PDB file of C-alpha atoms and ligand atoms in Angstrom:
ATOM      1  CA  MET A  21       5.271 -10.206   5.989  1.00  0.00           C
ATOM      2  CA  SER A  22       2.660  -8.303   8.553  1.00  0.00           C
ATOM      3  CA  SER A  23       0.818  -5.211   7.098  1.00  0.00           C
ATOM      4  CA  THR A  24       2.911  -1.869   8.262  1.00  0.00           C
ATOM      5  CA  ILE A  25       0.446   0.601  10.299  1.00  0.00           C
ATOM      6  CA  LEU A  26       1.903   3.919  10.613  1.00  0.00           C
ATOM      7  CA  ILE A  27       0.034   6.128  13.405  1.00  0.00           C
ATOM      8  CA  VAL A  28       0.473  10.193  12.916  1.00  0.00           C
ATOM      9  CA  GLU A  29      -0.605  11.123  16.337  1.00  0.00           C
ATOM     10  CA  ASP A  30       0.794  13.557  18.679  1.00  0.00           C
ATOM     11  CA  GLU A  31      -0.736  12.435  22.069  1.00  0.00           C
ATOM     12  CA  HIS A  32       1.467  10.163  23.653  1.00  0.00           C
ATOM     13  CA  ALA A  33      -0.473   7.945  25.370  1.00  0.00           C
ATOM     14  CA  VAL A  34      -3.419   7.797  22.635  1.00  0.00           C
ATOM     15  CA  ALA A  35      -0.529   6.749  19.923  1.00  0.00           C
ATOM     16  CA  ARG A  36       0.466   4.206  22.993  1.00  0.00           C
ATOM     17  CA  GLY A  37      -2.441   3.074  23.584  1.00  0.00           C
ATOM     18  CA  ILE A  38      -3.078   2.466  19.600  1.00  0.00           C
ATOM     19  CA  GLU A  39      -0.011   0.839  18.728  1.00  0.00           C
ATOM     20  CA  TYR A  40      -0.347  -1.501  21.518  1.00  0.00           C
ATOM     21  CA  ALA A  41      -3.343  -2.752  20.316  1.00  0.00           C
ATOM     22  CA  LEU A  42      -2.232  -3.392  16.763  1.00  0.00           C
ATOM     23  CA  GLN A  43       0.814  -4.787  17.996  1.00  0.00           C
ATOM     24  CA  GLN A  44      -0.782  -7.223  20.000  1.00  0.00           C
ATOM     25  CA  GLU A  45      -2.931  -8.173  16.680  1.00  0.00           C
ATOM     26  CA  GLY A  46       0.554  -8.639  14.756  1.00  0.00           C
ATOM     27  CA  TYR A  47       0.790  -5.588  12.915  1.00  0.00           C
ATOM     28  CA  THR A  48       3.697  -3.972  12.313  1.00  0.00           C
ATOM     29  CA  VAL A  49       3.600  -0.175  13.907  1.00  0.00           C
ATOM     30  CA  VAL A  50       5.333   2.701  12.845  1.00  0.00           C
ATOM     31  CA  MET A  51       5.313   5.683  14.770  1.00  0.00           C
ATOM     32  CA  ALA A  52       5.280   9.614  14.190  1.00  0.00           C
ATOM     33  CA  ARG A  53       4.721  12.646  16.126  1.00  0.00           C
ATOM     34  CA  SER A  54       4.048  15.644  14.080  1.00  0.00           C
ATOM     35  CA  GLY A  55       2.684  16.159  10.092  1.00  0.00           C
ATOM     36  CA  GLU A  56       6.109  16.203   8.806  1.00  0.00           C
ATOM     37  CA  GLU A  57       7.176  13.380  10.430  1.00  0.00           C
ATOM     38  CA  GLY A  58       4.493  11.501   9.270  1.00  0.00           C
ATOM     39  CA  LEU A  59       4.761  12.872   5.577  1.00  0.00           C
ATOM     40  CA  GLU A  60       8.325  11.440   5.834  1.00  0.00           C
ATOM     41  CA  LEU A  61       7.758   8.197   6.933  1.00  0.00           C
ATOM     42  CA  ALA A  62       4.544   7.768   4.815  1.00  0.00           C
ATOM     43  CA  VAL A  63       6.776   7.973   1.784  1.00  0.00           C
ATOM     44  CA  ASN A  64      10.155   6.325   2.951  1.00  0.00           C
ATOM     45  CA  GLN A  65       7.904   3.400   4.767  1.00  0.00           C
ATOM     46  CA  ALA A  66       5.026   2.762   2.606  1.00  0.00           C
ATOM     47  CA  PRO A  67       2.878   1.870   5.242  1.00  0.00           C
ATOM     48  CA  ASP A  68      -0.426  -0.308   4.163  1.00  0.00           C
ATOM     49  CA  LEU A  69      -2.447   1.816   6.540  1.00  0.00           C
ATOM     50  CA  VAL A  70      -2.174   5.476   7.943  1.00  0.00           C
ATOM     51  CA  ILE A  71      -3.966   6.157  11.170  1.00  0.00           C
ATOM     52  CA  LEU A  72      -4.012  10.128  10.850  1.00  0.00           C
ATOM     53  CA  ASP A  73      -4.669  12.590  13.966  1.00  0.00           C
ATOM     54  CA  VAL A  74      -6.480  15.747  12.301  1.00  0.00           C
ATOM     55  CA  ARG A  75      -5.126  18.017  15.296  1.00  0.00           C
ATOM     56  CA  LEU A  76      -1.295  17.854  14.983  1.00  0.00           C
ATOM     57  CA  PRO A  77       1.264  20.710  15.564  1.00  0.00           C
ATOM     58  CA  GLY A  78       2.863  22.036  12.576  1.00  0.00           C
ATOM     59  CA  ILE A  79       0.891  20.798   8.990  1.00  0.00           C
ATOM     60  CA  ASP A  80      -2.348  19.442  10.424  1.00  0.00           C
ATOM     61  CA  GLY A  81      -3.840  16.215   9.225  1.00  0.00           C
ATOM     62  CA  PHE A  82      -5.771  17.159   6.439  1.00  0.00           C
ATOM     63  CA  GLU A  83      -2.615  18.783   5.021  1.00  0.00           C
ATOM     64  CA  VAL A  84      -0.831  15.672   5.647  1.00  0.00           C
ATOM     65  CA  LEU A  85      -3.726  13.753   3.613  1.00  0.00           C
ATOM     66  CA  ARG A  86      -3.764  16.317   0.987  1.00  0.00           C
ATOM     67  CA  ARG A  87       0.373  16.284   0.527  1.00  0.00           C
ATOM     68  CA  LEU A  88      -0.112  12.153   0.896  1.00  0.00           C
ATOM     69  CA  ARG A  89      -2.979  12.013  -1.909  1.00  0.00           C
ATOM     70  CA  THR A  90      -0.472  14.264  -3.985  1.00  0.00           C
ATOM     71  CA  ALA A  91       2.794  12.449  -3.748  1.00  0.00           C
ATOM     72  CA  GLY A  92       0.561   9.366  -5.122  1.00  0.00           C
ATOM     73  CA  SER A  93       0.082   7.423  -1.642  1.00  0.00           C
ATOM     74  CA  ARG A  94      -3.140   5.353  -2.105  1.00  0.00           C
ATOM     75  CA  ALA A  95      -2.880   3.653   1.268  1.00  0.00           C
ATOM     76  CA  PRO A  96      -6.403   3.704   3.259  1.00  0.00           C
ATOM     77  CA  VAL A  97      -6.098   6.721   5.969  1.00  0.00           C
ATOM     78  CA  LEU A  98      -8.172   6.125   8.672  1.00  0.00           C
ATOM     79  CA  MET A  99      -8.871   9.892  10.356  1.00  0.00           C
ATOM     80  CA  LEU A 100      -9.039  10.480  14.102  1.00  0.00           C
ATOM     81  CA  THR A 101     -11.861  13.430  14.302  1.00  0.00           C
ATOM     82  CA  ALA A 102     -12.363  15.686  17.640  1.00  0.00           C
ATOM     83  CA  ARG A 103     -15.777  14.543  18.835  1.00  0.00           C
ATOM     84  CA  ASP A 104     -18.901  15.453  17.331  1.00  0.00           C
ATOM     85  CA  ASP A 105     -16.888  17.922  14.863  1.00  0.00           C
ATOM     86  CA  GLU A 106     -18.997  17.254  11.760  1.00  0.00           C
ATOM     87  CA  VAL A 107     -16.832  19.703   9.824  1.00  0.00           C
ATOM     88  CA  ASP A 108     -13.656  17.360  10.274  1.00  0.00           C
ATOM     89  CA  LYS A 109     -15.235  14.566   9.225  1.00  0.00           C
ATOM     90  CA  VAL A 110     -16.393  15.689   5.981  1.00  0.00           C
ATOM     91  CA  ILE A 111     -13.150  18.037   5.188  1.00  0.00           C
ATOM     92  CA  GLY A 112     -11.262  14.554   5.599  1.00  0.00           C
ATOM     93  CA  LEU A 113     -13.738  12.368   3.453  1.00  0.00           C
ATOM     94  CA  GLU A 114     -13.627  14.754   0.681  1.00  0.00           C
ATOM     95  CA  LEU A 115      -9.669  14.901   0.804  1.00  0.00           C
ATOM     96  CA  GLY A 116      -9.334  11.127   0.142  1.00  0.00           C
ATOM     97  CA  ALA A 117      -9.736   9.583   4.122  1.00  0.00           C
ATOM     98  CA  ASP A 118     -11.282   6.691   3.512  1.00  0.00           C
ATOM     99  CA  ASP A 119     -12.720   6.418   7.242  1.00  0.00           C
ATOM    100  CA  TYR A 120     -12.964   8.174  10.416  1.00  0.00           C
ATOM    101  CA  VAL A 121     -13.227   7.426  14.215  1.00  0.00           C
ATOM    102  CA  THR A 122     -14.308   9.974  16.843  1.00  0.00           C
ATOM    103  CA  LYS A 123     -11.952  10.609  19.851  1.00  0.00           C
ATOM    104  CA  PRO A 124     -12.635   9.044  22.333  1.00  0.00           C
ATOM    105  CA  PHE A 125     -12.868   5.652  21.175  1.00  0.00           C
ATOM    106  CA  GLY A 126     -12.231   2.439  22.184  1.00  0.00           C
ATOM    107  CA  LEU A 127      -9.230   0.235  20.895  1.00  0.00           C
ATOM    108  CA  ARG A 128     -11.988  -2.908  19.852  1.00  0.00           C
ATOM    109  CA  GLU A 129     -13.438  -0.181  17.499  1.00  0.00           C
ATOM    110  CA  LEU A 130     -10.712   1.032  15.981  1.00  0.00           C
ATOM    111  CA  LEU A 131      -9.263  -2.808  15.436  1.00  0.00           C
ATOM    112  CA  SER A 132     -12.219  -4.129  14.262  1.00  0.00           C
ATOM    113  CA  ARG A 133     -12.466  -0.302  11.479  1.00  0.00           C
ATOM    114  CA  VAL A 134      -8.328  -0.799  10.616  1.00  0.00           C
ATOM    115  CA  LYS A 135      -9.066  -4.854   9.696  1.00  0.00           C
ATOM    116  CA  ALA A 136     -12.021  -3.729   7.419  1.00  0.00           C
ATOM    117  CA  LEU A 137     -10.463  -1.113   5.985  1.00  0.00           C
ATOM    118  CA  LEU A 138      -7.477  -3.533   5.125  1.00  0.00           C
ATOM    119  CA  ARG A 139      -9.992  -6.114   3.980  1.00  0.00           C
ATOM    120  CA  ARG A 140     -11.529  -3.624   1.516  1.00  0.00           C
ATOM    121  CA  ALA A 141      -8.161  -2.374   0.235  1.00  0.00           C
ATOM    122  CA  TYR A 142      -6.157  -5.543  -0.483  1.00  0.00           C
ATOM    123  CA  GLY A 143      -9.018  -8.182  -0.105  1.00  0.00           C
ATOM    124  CA  ASP A 144      -7.638 -11.692  -0.528  1.00  0.00           C
ATOM    125  CA  LEU A 145      -4.292 -10.236  -0.693  1.00  0.00           C
ATOM    126  CA  ALA A 146      -4.362  -9.602   2.853  1.00  0.00           C
ATOM    127  CA  ASP A 147      -4.875 -13.293   3.422  1.00  0.00           C
ATOM    128  CA  ALA A 148      -1.926 -13.916   0.772  1.00  0.00           C
ATOM    129  CA  VAL A 149       0.418 -13.163   3.974  1.00  0.00           C
ATOM    130  CA  GLY A 150       0.583 -17.088   5.238  1.00  0.00           C
ATOM    131  CA  GLY A 151      -0.872 -18.143   2.190  1.00  0.00           C
ATOM    132  CA  ARG A 152       1.954 -17.468  -0.700  1.00  0.00           C
ATOM    133  CA  VAL A 153      -0.659 -16.988  -3.173  1.00  0.00           C
ATOM    134  CA  ILE A 154      -1.595 -14.012  -4.660  1.00  0.00           C
ATOM    135  CA  ARG A 155      -4.681 -13.577  -6.707  1.00  0.00           C
ATOM    136  CA  HIS A 156      -6.363 -11.170  -8.387  1.00  0.00           C
ATOM    137  CA  GLU A 157      -8.913 -11.315 -11.036  1.00  0.00           C
ATOM    138  CA  ASP A 158      -8.137 -14.773 -12.685  1.00  0.00           C
ATOM    139  CA  LEU A 159      -4.432 -13.787 -12.555  1.00  0.00           C
ATOM    140  CA  ILE A 160      -2.713 -16.043 -10.022  1.00  0.00           C
ATOM    141  CA  ILE A 161       1.161 -15.893  -8.834  1.00  0.00           C
ATOM    142  CA  ASP A 162       2.095 -18.442  -7.021  1.00  0.00           C
ATOM    143  CA  LEU A 163       5.039 -16.716  -4.773  1.00  0.00           C
ATOM    144  CA  GLU A 164       6.806 -20.575  -3.804  1.00  0.00           C
ATOM    145  CA  ARG A 165       6.742 -22.057  -7.067  1.00  0.00           C
ATOM    146  CA  ARG A 166       7.241 -18.976  -8.721  1.00  0.00           C
ATOM    147  CA  ARG A 167       4.567 -20.064 -11.076  1.00  0.00           C
ATOM    148  CA  VAL A 168       1.832 -17.743 -12.994  1.00  0.00           C
ATOM    149  CA  MET A 169      -1.265 -17.935 -14.221  1.00  0.00           C
ATOM    150  CA  ARG A 170      -4.260 -16.552 -15.993  1.00  0.00           C
ATOM    151  CA  GLY A 171      -6.858 -18.596 -15.393  1.00  0.00           C
ATOM    152  CA  GLU A 172      -5.748 -21.981 -16.433  1.00  0.00           C
ATOM    153  CA  ARG A 173      -3.140 -20.893 -18.753  1.00  0.00           C
ATOM    154  CA  ARG A 174       0.633 -20.679 -17.820  1.00  0.00           C
ATOM    155  CA  ILE A 175       2.728 -17.495 -18.209  1.00  0.00           C
ATOM    156  CA  SER A 176       6.382 -18.135 -18.563  1.00  0.00           C
ATOM    157  CA  LEU A 177       8.135 -15.259 -17.254  1.00  0.00           C
ATOM    158  CA  THR A 178      11.806 -14.332 -17.108  1.00  0.00           C
ATOM    159  CA  PRO A 179      12.784 -14.171 -13.624  1.00  0.00           C
ATOM    160  CA  THR A 180      13.200 -10.547 -13.582  1.00  0.00           C
ATOM    161  CA  GLU A 181       9.838  -9.945 -14.855  1.00  0.00           C
ATOM    162  CA  PHE A 182       8.470 -12.684 -12.282  1.00  0.00           C
ATOM    163  CA  GLU A 183      10.484 -10.573  -9.356  1.00  0.00           C
ATOM    164  CA  ILE A 184       8.874  -7.009 -10.640  1.00  0.00           C
ATOM    165  CA  LEU A 185       5.263  -8.544 -10.502  1.00  0.00           C
ATOM    166  CA  ARG A 186       5.940  -9.785  -7.064  1.00  0.00           C
ATOM    167  CA  HIS A 187       6.920  -6.744  -5.520  1.00  0.00           C
ATOM    168  CA  LEU A 188       4.162  -4.881  -6.977  1.00  0.00           C
ATOM    169  CA  ALA A 189       1.122  -7.344  -6.549  1.00  0.00           C
ATOM    170  CA  SER A 190       2.287  -7.753  -2.953  1.00  0.00           C
ATOM    171  CA  ARG A 191       1.724  -4.275  -2.446  1.00  0.00           C
ATOM    172  CA  PRO A 192      -1.367  -3.193  -4.678  1.00  0.00           C
ATOM    173  CA  GLY A 193      -2.179   0.497  -4.559  1.00  0.00           C
ATOM    174  CA  ARG A 194       1.284   1.042  -3.575  1.00  0.00           C
ATOM    175  CA  VAL A 195       3.349   3.328  -6.354  1.00  0.00           C
ATOM    176  CA  TYR A 196       6.910   1.920  -6.747  1.00  0.00           C
ATOM    177  CA  THR A 197       9.251   4.206  -8.768  1.00  0.00           C
ATOM    178  CA  ARG A 198      11.652   2.660 -11.540  1.00  0.00           C
ATOM    179  CA  GLY A 199      14.549   3.834  -9.152  1.00  0.00           C
ATOM    180  CA  GLU A 200      13.069   1.719  -6.269  1.00  0.00           C
ATOM    181  CA  LEU A 201      12.003  -1.514  -8.781  1.00  0.00           C
ATOM    182  CA  LEU A 202      15.757  -1.576 -10.026  1.00  0.00           C
ATOM    183  CA  GLU A 203      16.939  -1.167  -6.339  1.00  0.00           C
ATOM    184  CA  LEU A 204      14.747  -4.179  -5.429  1.00  0.00           C
ATOM    185  CA  LEU A 205      16.192  -6.304  -8.285  1.00  0.00           C
ATOM    186  CA  ARG A 206      19.469  -5.233  -7.357  1.00  0.00           C
ATOM    187  CA  ASP A 207      18.669  -7.076  -4.090  1.00  0.00           C
ATOM    188  CA  TYR A 208      17.705 -10.181  -6.152  1.00  0.00           C
ATOM    189  CA  GLU A 209      20.307 -10.036  -9.304  1.00  0.00           C
ATOM    190  CA  ALA A 210      23.309  -8.624  -9.828  1.00  0.00           C
ATOM    191  CA  LEU A 211      21.997  -6.202 -12.318  1.00  0.00           C
ATOM    192  CA  ASP A 212      24.118  -3.363 -14.861  1.00  0.00           C
ATOM    193  CA  GLN A 213      21.004  -1.822 -15.522  1.00  0.00           C
ATOM    194  CA  ASP A 214      19.562   1.807 -15.652  1.00  0.00           C
ATOM    195  CA  GLU A 215      15.994   2.678 -14.993  1.00  0.00           C
ATOM    196  CA  LYS A 216      14.778   2.801 -18.664  1.00  0.00           C
ATOM    197  CA  THR A 217      15.182  -1.001 -18.731  1.00  0.00           C
ATOM    198  CA  ILE A 218      12.549  -1.485 -15.829  1.00  0.00           C
ATOM    199  CA  ASN A 219      10.182   0.667 -18.984  1.00  0.00           C
ATOM    200  CA  VAL A 220      11.386  -2.361 -21.288  1.00  0.00           C
ATOM    201  CA  HIS A 221      10.512  -5.306 -18.518  1.00  0.00           C
ATOM    202  CA  ILE A 222       7.597  -3.764 -17.115  1.00  0.00           C
ATOM    203  CA  SER A 223       6.452  -3.795 -21.096  1.00  0.00           C
ATOM    204  CA  HIS A 224       7.310  -7.526 -21.751  1.00  0.00           C
ATOM    205  CA  LEU A 225       5.582  -8.479 -18.768  1.00  0.00           C
ATOM    206  CA  ARG A 226       2.346  -6.534 -19.764  1.00  0.00           C
ATOM    207  CA  ASP A 227       2.598  -8.482 -23.278  1.00  0.00           C
ATOM    208  CA  LYS A 228       2.473 -11.674 -20.992  1.00  0.00           C
ATOM    209  CA  ILE A 229      -0.144 -10.692 -18.393  1.00  0.00           C
ATOM    210  CA  GLU A 230      -2.828  -8.299 -19.702  1.00  0.00           C
ATOM    211  CA  ASP A 231      -5.197  -8.632 -22.274  1.00  0.00           C
ATOM    212  CA  ASP A 232      -4.447  -5.642 -23.682  1.00  0.00           C
ATOM    213  CA  PRO A 233      -1.083  -4.116 -23.166  1.00  0.00           C
ATOM    214  CA  THR A 234      -1.792  -0.538 -24.047  1.00  0.00           C
ATOM    215  CA  HIS A 235      -4.948  -0.638 -21.243  1.00  0.00           C
ATOM    216  CA  PRO A 236      -3.275  -2.687 -18.231  1.00  0.00           C
ATOM    217  CA  MET A 237      -5.879  -3.908 -15.687  1.00  0.00           C
ATOM    218  CA  PHE A 238      -3.050  -5.100 -14.073  1.00  0.00           C
ATOM    219  CA  VAL A 239       0.254  -3.074 -13.702  1.00  0.00           C
ATOM    220  CA  GLN A 240      -0.277   0.351 -13.698  1.00  0.00           C
ATOM    221  CA  THR A 241       1.548   3.203 -14.906  1.00  0.00           C
ATOM    222  CA  ILE A 242       1.602   5.698 -12.339  1.00  0.00           C
ATOM    223  CA  ARG A 243       2.271   9.175 -14.694  1.00  0.00           C
ATOM    224  CA  GLY A 244       5.684  10.623 -13.611  1.00  0.00           C
ATOM    225  CA  VAL A 245       5.855   8.584 -10.699  1.00  0.00           C
ATOM    226  CA  GLY A 246       6.224   4.944 -11.434  1.00  0.00           C
ATOM    227  CA  TYR A 247       4.006   1.584 -11.214  1.00  0.00           C
ATOM    228  CA  ALA A 248       1.617   0.085  -9.152  1.00  0.00           C
ATOM    229  CA  PHE A 249      -0.706  -2.842  -9.270  1.00  0.00           C
ATOM    230  CA  ALA A 250      -3.992  -2.575  -9.703  1.00  0.00           C
ATOM    231  CA  GLU A 251      -6.073  -2.381  -6.223  1.00  0.00           C
ATOM    232  CA  ARG A 252      -9.453  -4.084  -6.341  1.00  0.00           C
TER     233      ARG A 252
HETATM  234 CA1  LIG B 327      -3.614  15.468  18.284  1.00  0.00          CA
END
């Protein structure tokens, strides 16, 4: 599964140039032409990274970023700022942008920033795309063998617990609502359960993988939203 990148940019030529460069590198690209559309896609598609232009019709890039973070999205955001606009850079970084590129920029530079941000955000997990093994600290999730280890210690999970962990750990920082997790589990097995049972599964999962389930370092509760696997 390749990383998905959302481009929010109203200038068609710029957007297409970035799209082409990213696709050449094997990324999946989603495009939005306005801030409103960008927000909607950011919520529905849960991209791994967002490239966000500051100057947009309707709500601008700053407002998009602010609402994204308020909604709990922690995907890295690379902002496209106007030339030499120091104010834009400062505001963007204060609002939680991870990096910025000043227009006009070269696609090669943009690509290297994108790669650096993905590496910083997802670490080895980004490499797990082909490796089928997810590692975080001493937690090792072997997706092919469906085996979970803490260091040398083998951890026995139920199929449902494994599926929840697999989904969360595959996208660190991506917040899953209980409803979403339930939907994902339905794809896997016929579950006649409601959202509260997700809490029970998460609780059992934490008992097994966390050192201190009341202060989890892997599976974190995002209050009022759901759960997310820890970013490094
Ligand atoms: Ca623009």
